[in-house]
PDB file of C-alpha atoms in Angstrom:
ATOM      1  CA  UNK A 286     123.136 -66.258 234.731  1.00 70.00           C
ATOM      2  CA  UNK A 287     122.088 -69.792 234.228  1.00 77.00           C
ATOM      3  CA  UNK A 288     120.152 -69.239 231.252  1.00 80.00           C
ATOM      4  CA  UNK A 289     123.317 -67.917 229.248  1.00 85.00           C
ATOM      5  CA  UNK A 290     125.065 -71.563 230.221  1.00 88.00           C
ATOM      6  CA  UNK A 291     122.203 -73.622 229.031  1.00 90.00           C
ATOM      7  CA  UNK A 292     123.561 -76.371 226.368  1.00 91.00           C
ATOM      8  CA  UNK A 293     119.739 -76.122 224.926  1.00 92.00           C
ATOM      9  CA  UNK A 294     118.051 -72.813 225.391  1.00 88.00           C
ATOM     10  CA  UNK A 295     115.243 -74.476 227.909  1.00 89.00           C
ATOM     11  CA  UNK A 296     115.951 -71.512 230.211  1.00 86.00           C
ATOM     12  CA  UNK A 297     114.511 -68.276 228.851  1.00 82.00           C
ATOM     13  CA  UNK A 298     116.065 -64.690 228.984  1.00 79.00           C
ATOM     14  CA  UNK A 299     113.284 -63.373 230.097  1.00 81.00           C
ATOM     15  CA  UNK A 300     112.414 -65.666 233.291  1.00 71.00           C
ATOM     16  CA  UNK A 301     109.297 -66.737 231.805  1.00 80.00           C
ATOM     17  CA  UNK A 302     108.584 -70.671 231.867  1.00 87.00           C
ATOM     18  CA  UNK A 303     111.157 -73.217 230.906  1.00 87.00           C
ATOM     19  CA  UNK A 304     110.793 -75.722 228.198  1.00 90.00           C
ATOM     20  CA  UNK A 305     111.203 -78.688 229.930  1.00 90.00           C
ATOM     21  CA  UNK A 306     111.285 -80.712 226.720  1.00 92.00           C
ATOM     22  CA  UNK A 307     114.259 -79.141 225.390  1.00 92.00           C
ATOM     23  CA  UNK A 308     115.936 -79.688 228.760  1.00 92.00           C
ATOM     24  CA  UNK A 309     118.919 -82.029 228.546  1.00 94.00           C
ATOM     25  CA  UNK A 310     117.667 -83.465 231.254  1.00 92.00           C
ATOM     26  CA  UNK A 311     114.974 -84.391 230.082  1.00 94.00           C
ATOM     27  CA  UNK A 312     115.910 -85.827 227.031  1.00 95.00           C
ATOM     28  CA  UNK A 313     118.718 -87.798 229.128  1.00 93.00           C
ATOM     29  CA  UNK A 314     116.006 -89.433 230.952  1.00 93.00           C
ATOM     30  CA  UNK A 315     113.386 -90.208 228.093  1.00 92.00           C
ATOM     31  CA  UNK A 316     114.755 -93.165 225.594  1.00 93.00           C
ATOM     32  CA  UNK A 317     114.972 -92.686 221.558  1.00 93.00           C
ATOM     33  CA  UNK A 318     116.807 -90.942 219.348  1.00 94.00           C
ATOM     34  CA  UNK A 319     118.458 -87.724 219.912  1.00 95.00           C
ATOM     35  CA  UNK A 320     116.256 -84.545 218.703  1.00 95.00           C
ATOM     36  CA  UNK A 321     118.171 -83.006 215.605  1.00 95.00           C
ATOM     37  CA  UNK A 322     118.581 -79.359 217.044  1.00 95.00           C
ATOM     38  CA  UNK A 323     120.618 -80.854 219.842  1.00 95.00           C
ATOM     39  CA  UNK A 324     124.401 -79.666 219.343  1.00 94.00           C
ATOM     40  CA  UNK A 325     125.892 -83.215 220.455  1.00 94.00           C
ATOM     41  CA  UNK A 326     128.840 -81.588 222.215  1.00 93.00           C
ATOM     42  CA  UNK A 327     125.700 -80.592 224.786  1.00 93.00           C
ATOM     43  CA  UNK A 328     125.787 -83.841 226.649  1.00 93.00           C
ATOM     44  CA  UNK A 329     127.769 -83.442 229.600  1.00 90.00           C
ATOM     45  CA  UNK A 330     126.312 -85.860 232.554  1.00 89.00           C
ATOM     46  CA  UNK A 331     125.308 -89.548 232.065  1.00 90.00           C
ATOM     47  CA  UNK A 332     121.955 -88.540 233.199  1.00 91.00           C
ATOM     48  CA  UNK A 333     120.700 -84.754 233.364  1.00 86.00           C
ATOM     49  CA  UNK A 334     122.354 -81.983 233.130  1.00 87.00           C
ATOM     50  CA  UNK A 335     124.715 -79.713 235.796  1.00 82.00           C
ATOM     51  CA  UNK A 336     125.496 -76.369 233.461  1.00 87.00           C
ATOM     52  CA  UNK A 337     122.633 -74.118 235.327  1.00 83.00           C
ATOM     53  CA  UNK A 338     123.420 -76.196 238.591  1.00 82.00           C
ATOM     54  CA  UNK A 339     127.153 -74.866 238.718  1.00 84.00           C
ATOM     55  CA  UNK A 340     126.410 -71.305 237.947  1.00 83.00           C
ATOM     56  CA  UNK A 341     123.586 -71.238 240.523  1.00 81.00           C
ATOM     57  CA  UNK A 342     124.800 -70.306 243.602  1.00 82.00           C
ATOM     58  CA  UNK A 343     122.057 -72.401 245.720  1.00 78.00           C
ATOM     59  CA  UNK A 344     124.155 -75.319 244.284  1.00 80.00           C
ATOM     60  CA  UNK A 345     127.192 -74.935 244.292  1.00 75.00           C
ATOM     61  CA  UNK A 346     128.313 -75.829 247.777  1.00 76.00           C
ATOM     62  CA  UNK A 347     126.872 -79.351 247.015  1.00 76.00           C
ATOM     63  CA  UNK A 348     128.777 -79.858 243.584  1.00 76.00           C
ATOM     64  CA  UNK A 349     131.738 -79.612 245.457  1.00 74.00           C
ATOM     65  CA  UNK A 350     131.605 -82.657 247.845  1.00 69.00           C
ATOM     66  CA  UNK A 351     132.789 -85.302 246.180  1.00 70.00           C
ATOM     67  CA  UNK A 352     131.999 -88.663 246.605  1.00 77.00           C
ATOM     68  CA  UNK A 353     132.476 -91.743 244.853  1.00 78.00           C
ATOM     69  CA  UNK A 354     129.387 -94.366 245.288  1.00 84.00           C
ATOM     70  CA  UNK A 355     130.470 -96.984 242.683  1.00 90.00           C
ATOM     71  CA  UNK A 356     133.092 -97.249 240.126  1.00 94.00           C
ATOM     72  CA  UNK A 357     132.235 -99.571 237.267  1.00 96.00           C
ATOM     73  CA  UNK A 358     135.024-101.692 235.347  1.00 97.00           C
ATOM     74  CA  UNK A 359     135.569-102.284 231.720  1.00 97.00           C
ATOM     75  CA  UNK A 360     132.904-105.718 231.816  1.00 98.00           C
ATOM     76  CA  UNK A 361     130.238-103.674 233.741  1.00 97.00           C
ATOM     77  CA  UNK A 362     130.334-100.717 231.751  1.00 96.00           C
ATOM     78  CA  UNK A 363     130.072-103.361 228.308  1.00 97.00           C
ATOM     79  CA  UNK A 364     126.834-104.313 229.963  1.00 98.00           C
ATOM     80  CA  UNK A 365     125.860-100.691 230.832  1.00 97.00           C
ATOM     81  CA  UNK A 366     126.446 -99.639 227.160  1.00 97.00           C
ATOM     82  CA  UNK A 367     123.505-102.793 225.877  1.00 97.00           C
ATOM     83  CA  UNK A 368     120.578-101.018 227.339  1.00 97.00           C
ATOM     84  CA  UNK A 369     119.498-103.352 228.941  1.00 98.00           C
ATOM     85  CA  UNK A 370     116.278-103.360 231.332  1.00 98.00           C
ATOM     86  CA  UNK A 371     117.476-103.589 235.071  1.00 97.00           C
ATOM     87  CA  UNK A 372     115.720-106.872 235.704  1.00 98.00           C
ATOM     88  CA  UNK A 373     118.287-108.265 232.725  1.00 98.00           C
ATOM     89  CA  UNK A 374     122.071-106.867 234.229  1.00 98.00           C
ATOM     90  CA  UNK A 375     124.271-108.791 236.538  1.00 98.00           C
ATOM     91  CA  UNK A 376     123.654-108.372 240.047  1.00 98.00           C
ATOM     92  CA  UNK A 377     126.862-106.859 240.504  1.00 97.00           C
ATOM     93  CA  UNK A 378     125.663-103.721 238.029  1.00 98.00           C
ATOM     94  CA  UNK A 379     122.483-103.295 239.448  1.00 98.00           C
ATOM     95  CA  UNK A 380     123.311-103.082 242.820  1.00 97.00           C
ATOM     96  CA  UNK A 381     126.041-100.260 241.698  1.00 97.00           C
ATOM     97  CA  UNK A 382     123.585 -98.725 239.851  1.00 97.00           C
ATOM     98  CA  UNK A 383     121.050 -99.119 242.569  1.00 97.00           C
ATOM     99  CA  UNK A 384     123.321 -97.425 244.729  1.00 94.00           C
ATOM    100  CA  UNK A 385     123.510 -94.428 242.396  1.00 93.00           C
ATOM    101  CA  UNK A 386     119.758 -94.700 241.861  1.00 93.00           C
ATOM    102  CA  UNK A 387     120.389 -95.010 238.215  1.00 95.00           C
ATOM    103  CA  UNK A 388     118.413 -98.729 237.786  1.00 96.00           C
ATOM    104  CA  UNK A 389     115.870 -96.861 236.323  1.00 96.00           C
ATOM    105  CA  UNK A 390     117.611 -95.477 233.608  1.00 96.00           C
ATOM    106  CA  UNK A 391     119.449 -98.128 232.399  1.00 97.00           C
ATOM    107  CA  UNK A 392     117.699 -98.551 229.175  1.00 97.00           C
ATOM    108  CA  UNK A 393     119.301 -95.122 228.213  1.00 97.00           C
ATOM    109  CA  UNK A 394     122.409 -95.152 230.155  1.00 97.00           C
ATOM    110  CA  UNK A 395     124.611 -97.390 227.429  1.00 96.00           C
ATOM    111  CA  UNK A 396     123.287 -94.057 224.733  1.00 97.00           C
ATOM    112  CA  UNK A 397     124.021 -91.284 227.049  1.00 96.00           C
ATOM    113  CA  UNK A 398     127.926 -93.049 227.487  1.00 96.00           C
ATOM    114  CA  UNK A 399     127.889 -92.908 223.987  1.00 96.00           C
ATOM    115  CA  UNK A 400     126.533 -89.362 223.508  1.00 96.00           C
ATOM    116  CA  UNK A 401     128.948 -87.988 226.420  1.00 94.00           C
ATOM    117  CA  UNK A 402     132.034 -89.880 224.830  1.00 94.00           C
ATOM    118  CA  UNK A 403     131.233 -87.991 221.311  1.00 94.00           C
ATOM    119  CA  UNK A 404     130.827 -84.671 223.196  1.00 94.00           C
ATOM    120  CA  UNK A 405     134.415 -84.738 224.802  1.00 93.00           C
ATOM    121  CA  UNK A 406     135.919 -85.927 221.857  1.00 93.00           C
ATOM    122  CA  UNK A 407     134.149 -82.713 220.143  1.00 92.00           C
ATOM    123  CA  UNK A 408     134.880 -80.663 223.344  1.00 86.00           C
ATOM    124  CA  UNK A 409     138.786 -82.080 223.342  1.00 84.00           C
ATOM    125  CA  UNK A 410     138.981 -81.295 219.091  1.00 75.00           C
ATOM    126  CA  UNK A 411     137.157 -77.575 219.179  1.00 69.00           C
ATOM    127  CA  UNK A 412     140.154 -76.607 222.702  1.00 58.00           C
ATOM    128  CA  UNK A 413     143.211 -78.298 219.459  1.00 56.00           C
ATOM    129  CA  UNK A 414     142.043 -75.468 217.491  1.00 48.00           C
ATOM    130  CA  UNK A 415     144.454 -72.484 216.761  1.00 46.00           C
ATOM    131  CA  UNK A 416     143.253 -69.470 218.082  1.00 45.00           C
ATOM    132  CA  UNK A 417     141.435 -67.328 215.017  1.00 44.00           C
ATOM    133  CA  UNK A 418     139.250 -70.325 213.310  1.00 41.00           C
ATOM    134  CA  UNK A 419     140.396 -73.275 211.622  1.00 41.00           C
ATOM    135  CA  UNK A 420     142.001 -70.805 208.659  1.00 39.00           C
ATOM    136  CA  UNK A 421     144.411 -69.073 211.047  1.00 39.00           C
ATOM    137  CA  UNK A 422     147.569 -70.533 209.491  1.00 38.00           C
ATOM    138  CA  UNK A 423     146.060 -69.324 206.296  1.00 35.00           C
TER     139      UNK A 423
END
């Protein structure tokens, strides 16, 4: 069920209304600061969220069609990580991102990177584990 893969809890158990403002989503898409209840291994899409997307089956014929609209190098991702307002990015990076329909977003994109780089790193240290908790060679 999509509400037991929800990184945030926005979906309740009981299939009453969701809380759109704990939606990842939604807080990909709005700028500021991170809320402090959100787990920061939660992040996992530069801009919304896909956890209740793959488990629904509505979607998941469409997830798997990939297709690559722009790859961005190491100099247009630096200027994707500033923030910046669209009107103030290289041409280059706002037609890419245009193409993506991402220009709108750009003042957050540069802090999601961030948060999804922290939340693989977290992801990539909690699968090093040993099995039984971090006192199993105790």
């Amino acid at each position: 069920n999509c509400h037991h893969v929800c990184p945030t809890g926005c979906l309740p158990y009981d299939g009453t209304v969701i809380d759109a403002t704990r939606c990842l989503t939604y807080l990909n898409e709005h700028e500021g600061e991170w809320p402090d209840w959100l787990d920061p291994s939660a992040h996992n899409a530069l801009v919304g969220c896909m956890r209740c997307q793959e488990m629904c089956p509505a979607d998941r014929f469409y997830l798997r069609l990939p297709k690559v609209v722009a790859e961005f190098d190491r100099e247009e991702t630096q200027w994707i990580l500033r923030d910046l307002p669209a009107e103030n990015l290289p041409p280059g990076v706002l037609a890419k991102l245009q193409a993506l329909d991402l220009d709108d977003y750009s003042t957050v994109l540069g802090r999601n990177l961030r948060a999804l780089i922290v939340a693989e790193q977290l992801r990539g240290a909690s699968h090093a584990r040993p099995r039984g908790g971090p006192h199993a060679d105790r």
